[in-house]
Structure formats: C-alpha cells, structure tokens
mmCIF file of C-alpha atoms in Angstrom:
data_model
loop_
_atom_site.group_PDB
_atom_site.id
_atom_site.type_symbol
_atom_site.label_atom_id
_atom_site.label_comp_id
_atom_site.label_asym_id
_atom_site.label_seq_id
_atom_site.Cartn_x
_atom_site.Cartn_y
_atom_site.Cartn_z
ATOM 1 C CA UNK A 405 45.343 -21.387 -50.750
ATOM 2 C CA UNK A 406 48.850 -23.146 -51.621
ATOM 3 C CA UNK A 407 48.986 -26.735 -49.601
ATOM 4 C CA UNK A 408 51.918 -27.962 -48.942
ATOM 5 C CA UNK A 409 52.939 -31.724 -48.239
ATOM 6 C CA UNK A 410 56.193 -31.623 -46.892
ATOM 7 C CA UNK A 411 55.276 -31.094 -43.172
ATOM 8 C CA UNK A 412 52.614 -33.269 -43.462
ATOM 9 C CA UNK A 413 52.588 -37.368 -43.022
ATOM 10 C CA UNK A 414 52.361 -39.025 -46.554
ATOM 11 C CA UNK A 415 48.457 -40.669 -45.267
ATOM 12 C CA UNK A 416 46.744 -37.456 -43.796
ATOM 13 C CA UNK A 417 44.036 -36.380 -45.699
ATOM 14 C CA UNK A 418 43.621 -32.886 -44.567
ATOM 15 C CA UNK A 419 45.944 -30.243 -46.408
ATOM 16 C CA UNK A 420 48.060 -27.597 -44.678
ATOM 17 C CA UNK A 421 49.211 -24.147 -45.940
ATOM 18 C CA UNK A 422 51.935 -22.033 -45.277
ATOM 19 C CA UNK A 423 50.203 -19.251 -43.739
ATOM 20 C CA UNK A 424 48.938 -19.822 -40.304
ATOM 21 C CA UNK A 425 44.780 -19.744 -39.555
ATOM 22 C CA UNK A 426 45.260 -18.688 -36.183
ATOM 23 C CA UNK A 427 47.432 -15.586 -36.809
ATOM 24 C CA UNK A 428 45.113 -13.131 -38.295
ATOM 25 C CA UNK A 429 46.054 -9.874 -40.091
ATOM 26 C CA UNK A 430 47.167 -7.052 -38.141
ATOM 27 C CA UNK A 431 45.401 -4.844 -40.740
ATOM 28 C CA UNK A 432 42.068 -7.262 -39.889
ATOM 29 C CA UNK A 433 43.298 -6.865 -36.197
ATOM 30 C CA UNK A 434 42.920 -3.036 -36.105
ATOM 31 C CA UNK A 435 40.157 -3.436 -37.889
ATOM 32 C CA UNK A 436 38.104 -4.872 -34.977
ATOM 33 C CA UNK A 437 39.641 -2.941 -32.468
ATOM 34 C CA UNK A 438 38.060 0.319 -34.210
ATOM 35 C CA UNK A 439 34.583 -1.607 -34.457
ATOM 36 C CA UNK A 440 34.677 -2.388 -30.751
ATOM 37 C CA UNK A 441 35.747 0.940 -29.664
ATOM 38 C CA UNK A 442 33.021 2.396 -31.364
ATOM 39 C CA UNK A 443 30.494 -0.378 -29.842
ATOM 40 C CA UNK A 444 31.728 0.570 -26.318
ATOM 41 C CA UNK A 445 31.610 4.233 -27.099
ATOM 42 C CA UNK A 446 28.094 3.768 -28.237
ATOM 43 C CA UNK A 447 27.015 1.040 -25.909
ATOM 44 C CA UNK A 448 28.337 3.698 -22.944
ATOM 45 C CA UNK A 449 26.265 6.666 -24.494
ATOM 46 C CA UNK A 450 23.166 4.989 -24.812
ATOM 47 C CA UNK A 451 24.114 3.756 -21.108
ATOM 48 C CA UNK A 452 24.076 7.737 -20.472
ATOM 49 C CA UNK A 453 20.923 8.268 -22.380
ATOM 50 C CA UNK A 454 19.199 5.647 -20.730
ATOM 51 C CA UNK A 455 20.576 7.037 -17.086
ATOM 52 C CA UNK A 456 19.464 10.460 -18.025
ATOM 53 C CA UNK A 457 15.779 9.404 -19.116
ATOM 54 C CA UNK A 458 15.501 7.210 -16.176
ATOM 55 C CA UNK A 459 16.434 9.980 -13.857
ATOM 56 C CA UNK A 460 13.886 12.378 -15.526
ATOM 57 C CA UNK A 461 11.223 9.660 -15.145
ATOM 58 C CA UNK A 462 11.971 9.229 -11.177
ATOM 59 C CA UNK A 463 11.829 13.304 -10.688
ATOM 60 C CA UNK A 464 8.817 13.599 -12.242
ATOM 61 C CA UNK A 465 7.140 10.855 -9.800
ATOM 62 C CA UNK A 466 8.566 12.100 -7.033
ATOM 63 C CA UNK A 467 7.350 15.455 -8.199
ATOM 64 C CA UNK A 468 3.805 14.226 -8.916
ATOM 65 C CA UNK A 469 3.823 12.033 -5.363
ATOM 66 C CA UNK A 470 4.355 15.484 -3.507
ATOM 67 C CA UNK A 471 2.034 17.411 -5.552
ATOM 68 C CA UNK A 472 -0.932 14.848 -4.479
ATOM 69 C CA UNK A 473 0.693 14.439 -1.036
ATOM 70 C CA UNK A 474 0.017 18.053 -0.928
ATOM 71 C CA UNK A 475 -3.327 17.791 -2.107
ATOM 72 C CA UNK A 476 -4.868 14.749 -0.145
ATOM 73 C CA UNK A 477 -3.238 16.083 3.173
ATOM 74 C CA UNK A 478 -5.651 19.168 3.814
ATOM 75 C CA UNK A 479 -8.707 16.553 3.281
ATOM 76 C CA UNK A 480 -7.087 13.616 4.971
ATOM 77 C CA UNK A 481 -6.724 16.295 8.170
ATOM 78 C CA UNK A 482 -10.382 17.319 7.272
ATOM 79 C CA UNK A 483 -11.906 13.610 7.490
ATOM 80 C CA UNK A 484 -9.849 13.386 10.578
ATOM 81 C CA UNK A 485 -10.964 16.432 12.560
ATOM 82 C CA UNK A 486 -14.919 15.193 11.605
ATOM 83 C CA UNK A 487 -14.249 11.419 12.947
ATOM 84 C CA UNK A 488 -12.849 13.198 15.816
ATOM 85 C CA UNK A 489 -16.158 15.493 16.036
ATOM 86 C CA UNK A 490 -18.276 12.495 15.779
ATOM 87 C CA UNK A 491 -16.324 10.557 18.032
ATOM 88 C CA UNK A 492 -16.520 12.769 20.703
ATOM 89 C CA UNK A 493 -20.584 13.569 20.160
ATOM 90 C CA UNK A 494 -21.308 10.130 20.221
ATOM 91 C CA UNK A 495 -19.427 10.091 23.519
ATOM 92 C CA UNK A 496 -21.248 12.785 24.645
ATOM 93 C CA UNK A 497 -24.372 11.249 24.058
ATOM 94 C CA UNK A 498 -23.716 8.001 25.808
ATOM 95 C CA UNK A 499 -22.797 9.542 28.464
ATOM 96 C CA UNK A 500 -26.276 11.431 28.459
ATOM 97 C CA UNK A 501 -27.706 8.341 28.121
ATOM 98 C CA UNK A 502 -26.398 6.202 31.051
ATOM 99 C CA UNK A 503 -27.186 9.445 33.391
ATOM 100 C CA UNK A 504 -30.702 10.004 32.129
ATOM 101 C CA UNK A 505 -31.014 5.983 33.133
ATOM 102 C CA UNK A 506 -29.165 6.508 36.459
ATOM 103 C CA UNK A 507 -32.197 9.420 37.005
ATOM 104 C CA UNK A 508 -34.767 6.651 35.968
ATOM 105 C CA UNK A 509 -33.646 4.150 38.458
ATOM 106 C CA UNK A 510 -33.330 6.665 40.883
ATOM 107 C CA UNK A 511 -36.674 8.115 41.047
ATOM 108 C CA UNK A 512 -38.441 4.837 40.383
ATOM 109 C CA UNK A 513 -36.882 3.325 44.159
ATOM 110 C CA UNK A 514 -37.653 6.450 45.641
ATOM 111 C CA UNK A 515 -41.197 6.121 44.233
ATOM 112 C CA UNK A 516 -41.492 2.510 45.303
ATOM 113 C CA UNK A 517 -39.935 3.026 48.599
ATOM 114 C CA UNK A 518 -42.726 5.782 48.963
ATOM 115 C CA UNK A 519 -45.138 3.735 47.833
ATOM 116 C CA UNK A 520 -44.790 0.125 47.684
ATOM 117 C CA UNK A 521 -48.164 -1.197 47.866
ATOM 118 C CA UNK A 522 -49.390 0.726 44.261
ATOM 119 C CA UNK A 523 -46.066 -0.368 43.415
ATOM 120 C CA UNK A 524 -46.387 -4.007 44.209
ATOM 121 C CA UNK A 525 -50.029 -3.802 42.278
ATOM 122 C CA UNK A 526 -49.112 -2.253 39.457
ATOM 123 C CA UNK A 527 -46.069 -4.641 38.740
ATOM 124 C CA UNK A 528 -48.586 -7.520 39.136
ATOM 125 C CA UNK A 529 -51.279 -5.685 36.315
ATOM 126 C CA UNK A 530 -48.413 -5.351 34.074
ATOM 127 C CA UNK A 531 -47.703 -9.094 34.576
ATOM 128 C CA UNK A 532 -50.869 -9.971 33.597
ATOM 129 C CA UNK A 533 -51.534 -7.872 31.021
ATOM 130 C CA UNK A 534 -47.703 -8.700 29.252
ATOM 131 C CA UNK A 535 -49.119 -12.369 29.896
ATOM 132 C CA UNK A 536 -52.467 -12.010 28.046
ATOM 133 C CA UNK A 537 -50.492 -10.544 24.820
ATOM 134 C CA UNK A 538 -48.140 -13.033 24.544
ATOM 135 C CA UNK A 539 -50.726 -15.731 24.302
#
C-alpha cells in the first residue's frame, strides 16, 4: 500500500493511499452478488423443502385424526345408547317405586279406617317395643 503525504496535513499520523477503501472491486463486487444469489436460491429451496415436509406432516395428522374419529365414534354412540338404557331403567324403576309406596299408604288408611282400634293398639306395642331396644 503506497501512502501518500501530499493530501494529507504535515502533523496527521495516519497515512492515506491513493486507492479508495470504500470503493471495492467490481470483480470483488460480482463476486458477492453470485454468493448471495446462490444463498437466496438455496435459502428459498430449503424454504420449499421445509413447506413440503411440513405439509406432509399436517396430512398425515389429519389423516390419522379421522381414522380414530372413525374408530371411537361407533363406541362413543355405543356408551351412549347404554347410558341412555340405564337412564331410562332406572327411571322406570323409580317410578315403580313411588307407586308400590302410593299402594302402601293406600291400603294401610283403608285398613286403619276399617279398623282403628287394633290399629291404635298395635301402633302403641310397636312404641314400646322400639322403646325397650333402644335402651
């Protein structure tokens, strides 16, 4: 590197050259240019790649969510139709219940109405027997 003092003050102590730092080579210019294309080109491609793996991956879940949507729905519609059996058994049931009480009630007033001496008696013999257990 040839310095040159002419342009320069007599005191500085940095050197200058003729040739400029900040205009670089066209040759070194083109050079770079290439290099980046060929980054972009590859930096796009693997942008491609990575779209077209990604886009396999999401088919194939989708593709595995409706194969076990298609298999859970039969027994999700089976558990379903039995809570829907018991449901309405147990129903049934209570409702067999309450009337078999309603027929209990029933016939005990018509038996004390027919009767309400033995009935007044035997209320007062369970009293006193419930009373000599609990003691």
């Amino acid at each position: 590197m040839a310095t040159t003092t002419a342009n320069t003050p007599a005191n500085s102590p940095f050197p200058t050259s003729s040739a400029s730092p900040a205009t670089p080579a066209t040759s070194a210019t083109g050079t770079v240019n290439e290099v980046a294309n060929k980054a972009d080109a590859a930096v796009d491609k693997g942008a491609a790649v990575g779209q077209d793996v990604l886009n396999r991956v999401v088919q194939g879940a989708h593709q595995a969510i409706d194969r076990m949507a298609d298999t859970a729905a039969p027994a999700v519609q089976k558990v379903q139709e039995g809570v829907h059996a018991a449901s309405e058994a147990l129903s049934q049931r209570a409702h067999d219940a309450r009337e078999l009480g309603d027929e209990w009630c029933e016939s005990l007033r018509c038996t004390v109405r027919d009767n309400p001496l033995t009935a007044v008696a035997t209320a007062l013999a369970v009293g006193v027997l419930i009373a000599r257990l609990t003691r």
